[in-house]
C-alpha positions as YAML, in Angstrom:
chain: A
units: angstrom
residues:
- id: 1
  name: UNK
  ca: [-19.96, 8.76, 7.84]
- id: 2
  name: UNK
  ca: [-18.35, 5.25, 8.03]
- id: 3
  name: UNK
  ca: [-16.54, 5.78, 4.62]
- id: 4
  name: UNK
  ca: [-14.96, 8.69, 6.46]
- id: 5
  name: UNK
  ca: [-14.54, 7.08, 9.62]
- id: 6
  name: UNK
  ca: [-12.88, 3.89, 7.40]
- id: 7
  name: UNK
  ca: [-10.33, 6.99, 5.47]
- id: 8
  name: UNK
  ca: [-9.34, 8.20, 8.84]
- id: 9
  name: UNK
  ca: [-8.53, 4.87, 10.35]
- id: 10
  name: UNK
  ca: [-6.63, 4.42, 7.25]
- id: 11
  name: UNK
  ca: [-4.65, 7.16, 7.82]
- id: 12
  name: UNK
  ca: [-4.12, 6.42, 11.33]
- id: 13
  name: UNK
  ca: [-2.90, 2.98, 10.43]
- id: 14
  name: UNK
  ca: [-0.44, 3.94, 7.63]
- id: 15
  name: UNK
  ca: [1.63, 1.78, 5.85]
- id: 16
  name: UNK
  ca: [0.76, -1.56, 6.38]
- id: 17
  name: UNK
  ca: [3.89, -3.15, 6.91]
- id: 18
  name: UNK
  ca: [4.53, -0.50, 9.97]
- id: 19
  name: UNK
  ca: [1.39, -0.70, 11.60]
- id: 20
  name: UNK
  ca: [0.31, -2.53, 14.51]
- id: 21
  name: UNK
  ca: [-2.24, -3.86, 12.66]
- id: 22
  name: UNK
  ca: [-0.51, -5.37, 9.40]
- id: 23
  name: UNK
  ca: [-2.69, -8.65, 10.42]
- id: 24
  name: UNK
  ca: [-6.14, -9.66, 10.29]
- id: 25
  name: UNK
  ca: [-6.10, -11.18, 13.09]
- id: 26
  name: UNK
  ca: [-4.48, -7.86, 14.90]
- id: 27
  name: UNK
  ca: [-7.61, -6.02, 12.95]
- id: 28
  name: UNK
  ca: [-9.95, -8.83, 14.61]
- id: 29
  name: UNK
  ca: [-8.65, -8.27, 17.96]
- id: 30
  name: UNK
  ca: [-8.70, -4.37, 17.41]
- id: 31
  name: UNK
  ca: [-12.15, -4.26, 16.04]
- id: 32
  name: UNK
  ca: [-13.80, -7.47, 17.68]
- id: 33
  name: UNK
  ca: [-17.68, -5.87, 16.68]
- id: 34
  name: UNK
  ca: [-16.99, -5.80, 12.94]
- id: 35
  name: UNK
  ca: [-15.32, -9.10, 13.66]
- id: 36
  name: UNK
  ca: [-18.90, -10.53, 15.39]
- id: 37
  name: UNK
  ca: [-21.13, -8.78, 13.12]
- id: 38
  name: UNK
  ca: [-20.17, -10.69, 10.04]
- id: 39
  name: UNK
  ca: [-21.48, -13.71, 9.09]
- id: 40
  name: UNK
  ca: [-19.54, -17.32, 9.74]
- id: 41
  name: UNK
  ca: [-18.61, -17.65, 5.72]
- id: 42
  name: UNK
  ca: [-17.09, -14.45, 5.79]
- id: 43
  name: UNK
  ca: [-15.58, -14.52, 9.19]
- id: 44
  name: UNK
  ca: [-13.57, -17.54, 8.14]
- id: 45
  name: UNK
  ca: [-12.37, -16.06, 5.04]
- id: 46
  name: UNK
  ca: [-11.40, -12.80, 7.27]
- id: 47
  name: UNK
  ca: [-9.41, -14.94, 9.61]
- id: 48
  name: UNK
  ca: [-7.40, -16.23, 6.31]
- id: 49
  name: UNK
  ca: [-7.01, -13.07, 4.98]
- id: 50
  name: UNK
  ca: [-8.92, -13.39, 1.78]
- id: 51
  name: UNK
  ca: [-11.99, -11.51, 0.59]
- id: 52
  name: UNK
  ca: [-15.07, -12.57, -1.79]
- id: 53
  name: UNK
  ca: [-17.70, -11.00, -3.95]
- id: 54
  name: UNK
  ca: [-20.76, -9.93, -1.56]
- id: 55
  name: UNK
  ca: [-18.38, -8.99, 1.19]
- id: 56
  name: UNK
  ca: [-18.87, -5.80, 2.91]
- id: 57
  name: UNK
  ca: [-16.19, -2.63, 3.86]
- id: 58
  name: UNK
  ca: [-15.46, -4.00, 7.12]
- id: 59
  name: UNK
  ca: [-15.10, -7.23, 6.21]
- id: 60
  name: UNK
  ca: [-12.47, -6.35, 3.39]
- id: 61
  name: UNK
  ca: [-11.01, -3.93, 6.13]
- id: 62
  name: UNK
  ca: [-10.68, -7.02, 8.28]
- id: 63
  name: UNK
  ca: [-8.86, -8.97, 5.77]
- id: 64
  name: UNK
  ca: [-6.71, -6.71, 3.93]
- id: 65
  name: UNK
  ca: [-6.54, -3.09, 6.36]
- id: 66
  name: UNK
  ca: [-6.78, -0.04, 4.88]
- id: 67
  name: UNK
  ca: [-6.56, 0.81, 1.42]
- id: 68
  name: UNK
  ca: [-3.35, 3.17, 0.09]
- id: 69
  name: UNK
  ca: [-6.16, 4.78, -2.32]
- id: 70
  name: UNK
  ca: [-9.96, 5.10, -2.16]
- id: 71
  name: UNK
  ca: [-11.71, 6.28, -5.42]
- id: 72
  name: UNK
  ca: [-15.26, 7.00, -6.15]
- id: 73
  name: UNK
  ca: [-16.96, 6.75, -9.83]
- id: 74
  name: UNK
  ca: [-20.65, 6.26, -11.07]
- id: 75
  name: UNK
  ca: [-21.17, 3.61, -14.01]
- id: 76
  name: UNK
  ca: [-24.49, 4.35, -15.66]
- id: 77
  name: UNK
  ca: [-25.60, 6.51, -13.01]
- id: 78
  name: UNK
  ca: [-24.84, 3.86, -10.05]
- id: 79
  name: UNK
  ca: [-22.37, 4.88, -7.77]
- id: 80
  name: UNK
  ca: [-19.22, 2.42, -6.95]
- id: 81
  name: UNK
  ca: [-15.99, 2.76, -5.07]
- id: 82
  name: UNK
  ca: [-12.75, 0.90, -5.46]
- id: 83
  name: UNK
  ca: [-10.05, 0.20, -2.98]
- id: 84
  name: UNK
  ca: [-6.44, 0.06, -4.43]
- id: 85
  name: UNK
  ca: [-3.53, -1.73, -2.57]
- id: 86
  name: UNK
  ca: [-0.23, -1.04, -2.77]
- id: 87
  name: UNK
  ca: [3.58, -2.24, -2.06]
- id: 88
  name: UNK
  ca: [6.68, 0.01, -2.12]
- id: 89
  name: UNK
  ca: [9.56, -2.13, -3.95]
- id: 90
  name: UNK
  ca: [12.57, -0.84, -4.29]
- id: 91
  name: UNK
  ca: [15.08, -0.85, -7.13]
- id: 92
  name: UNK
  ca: [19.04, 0.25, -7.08]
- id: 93
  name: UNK
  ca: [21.18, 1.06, -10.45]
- id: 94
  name: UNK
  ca: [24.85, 1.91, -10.42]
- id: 95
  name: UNK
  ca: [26.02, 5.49, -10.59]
- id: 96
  name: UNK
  ca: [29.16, 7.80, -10.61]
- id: 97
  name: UNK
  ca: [29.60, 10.94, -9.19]
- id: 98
  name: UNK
  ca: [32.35, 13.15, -10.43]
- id: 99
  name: UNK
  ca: [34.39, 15.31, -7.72]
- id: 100
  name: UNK
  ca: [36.69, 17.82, -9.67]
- id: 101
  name: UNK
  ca: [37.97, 20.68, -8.33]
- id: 102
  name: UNK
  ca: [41.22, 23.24, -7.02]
- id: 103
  name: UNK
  ca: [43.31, 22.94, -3.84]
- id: 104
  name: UNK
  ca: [45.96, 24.75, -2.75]
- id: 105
  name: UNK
  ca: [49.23, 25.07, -4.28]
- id: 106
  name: UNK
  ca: [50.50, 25.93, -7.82]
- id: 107
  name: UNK
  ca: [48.64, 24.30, -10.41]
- id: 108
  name: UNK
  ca: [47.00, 21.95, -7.97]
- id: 109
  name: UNK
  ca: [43.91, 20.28, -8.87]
- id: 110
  name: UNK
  ca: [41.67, 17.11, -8.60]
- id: 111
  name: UNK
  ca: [39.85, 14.63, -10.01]
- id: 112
  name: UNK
  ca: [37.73, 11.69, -8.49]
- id: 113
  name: UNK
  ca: [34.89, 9.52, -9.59]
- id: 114
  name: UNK
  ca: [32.96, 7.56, -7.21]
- id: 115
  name: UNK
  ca: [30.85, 4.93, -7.92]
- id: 116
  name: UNK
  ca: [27.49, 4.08, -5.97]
- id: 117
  name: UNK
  ca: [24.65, 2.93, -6.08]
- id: 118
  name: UNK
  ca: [20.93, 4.64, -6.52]
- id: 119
  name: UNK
  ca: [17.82, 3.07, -4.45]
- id: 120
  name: UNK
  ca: [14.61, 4.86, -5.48]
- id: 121
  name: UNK
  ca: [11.16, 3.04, -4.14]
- id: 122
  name: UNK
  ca: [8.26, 2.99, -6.47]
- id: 123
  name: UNK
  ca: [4.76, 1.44, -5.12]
- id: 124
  name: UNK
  ca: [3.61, -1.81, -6.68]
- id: 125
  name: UNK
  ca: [0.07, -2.69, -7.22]
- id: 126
  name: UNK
  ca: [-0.95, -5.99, -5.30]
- id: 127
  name: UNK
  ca: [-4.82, -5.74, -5.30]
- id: 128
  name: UNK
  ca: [-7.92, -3.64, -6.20]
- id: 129
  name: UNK
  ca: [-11.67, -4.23, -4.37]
- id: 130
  name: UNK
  ca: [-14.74, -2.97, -6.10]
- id: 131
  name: UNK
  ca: [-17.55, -2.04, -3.80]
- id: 132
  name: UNK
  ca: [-21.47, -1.34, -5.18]
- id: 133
  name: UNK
  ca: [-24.03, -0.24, -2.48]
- id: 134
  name: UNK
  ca: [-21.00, -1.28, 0.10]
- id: 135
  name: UNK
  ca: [-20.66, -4.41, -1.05]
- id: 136
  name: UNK
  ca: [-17.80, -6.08, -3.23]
- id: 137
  name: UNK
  ca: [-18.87, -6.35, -6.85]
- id: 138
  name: UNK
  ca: [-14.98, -7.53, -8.15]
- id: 139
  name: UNK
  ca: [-11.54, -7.69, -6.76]
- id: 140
  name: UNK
  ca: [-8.07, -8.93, -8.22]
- id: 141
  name: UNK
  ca: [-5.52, -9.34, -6.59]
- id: 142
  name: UNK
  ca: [-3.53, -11.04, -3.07]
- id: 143
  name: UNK
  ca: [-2.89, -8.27, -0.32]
...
């Protein structure tokens, strides 16, 4: 129930950078209880953003928000889940477009090229978490 109640505030919160709560501390102040429940060690690393082994969901939640993916596995018949966190970059690369074509008149016709260029976004990884029993077990990575 609280991995499903974690996924919907993740999807309620969107992409980080547009959310009212792209901070920890703006996730502190949202979620004071979480916040409280933690203990000191971990608060403090909260506050700062960062995350350590031992930590658990709502602490990493705290730090880093939501995760962009969640995905679920079993290693040797224990369960895990890992939290992936991405960035959208974007990239641009020069183009032409060719305009040809008719227009009134005898023999009348066009031709133009006009150059531009292309912006695509592509996501970026910046971090992965690696929860067993709902704690971390390994993470890489600076959100």
């Amino acid at each position: 129930m609280r991995k499903l109640l974690l996924l919907a505030a993740g999807l309620l919160i969107g992409v980080p950078a547009c959310s009212t709560l792209s901070t920890p501390s703006a996730r502190i102040e949202r979620y004071p209880e979480k916040y409280q429940a933690l203990p000191g060690d971990h608060q403090q690393l909260v506050s700062q953003g960062r995350i350590a082994e031992g930590m658990n969901q709502d602490a990493v939640f705290l730090a880093w928000g939501a995760p962009n993916h969640v995905m679920s596995g079993s290693d040797r018949g224990s369960p895990y889940e890992t939290w992936s966190y991405t960035r959208l970059r974007s990239a641009s690369y020069p183009s032409l477009w060719f305009d040809y074509g008719y227009y009134g008149g005898y023999g009348g016709h066009y031709h133009h090229i006009h150059p531009y260029w292309h912006t695509y976004w592509y996501p970026v990884p910046v971090g992965r978490v690696e929860f067993s029993d709902g704690l971390v077990n390994s993470w890489q990575g600076r959100y």
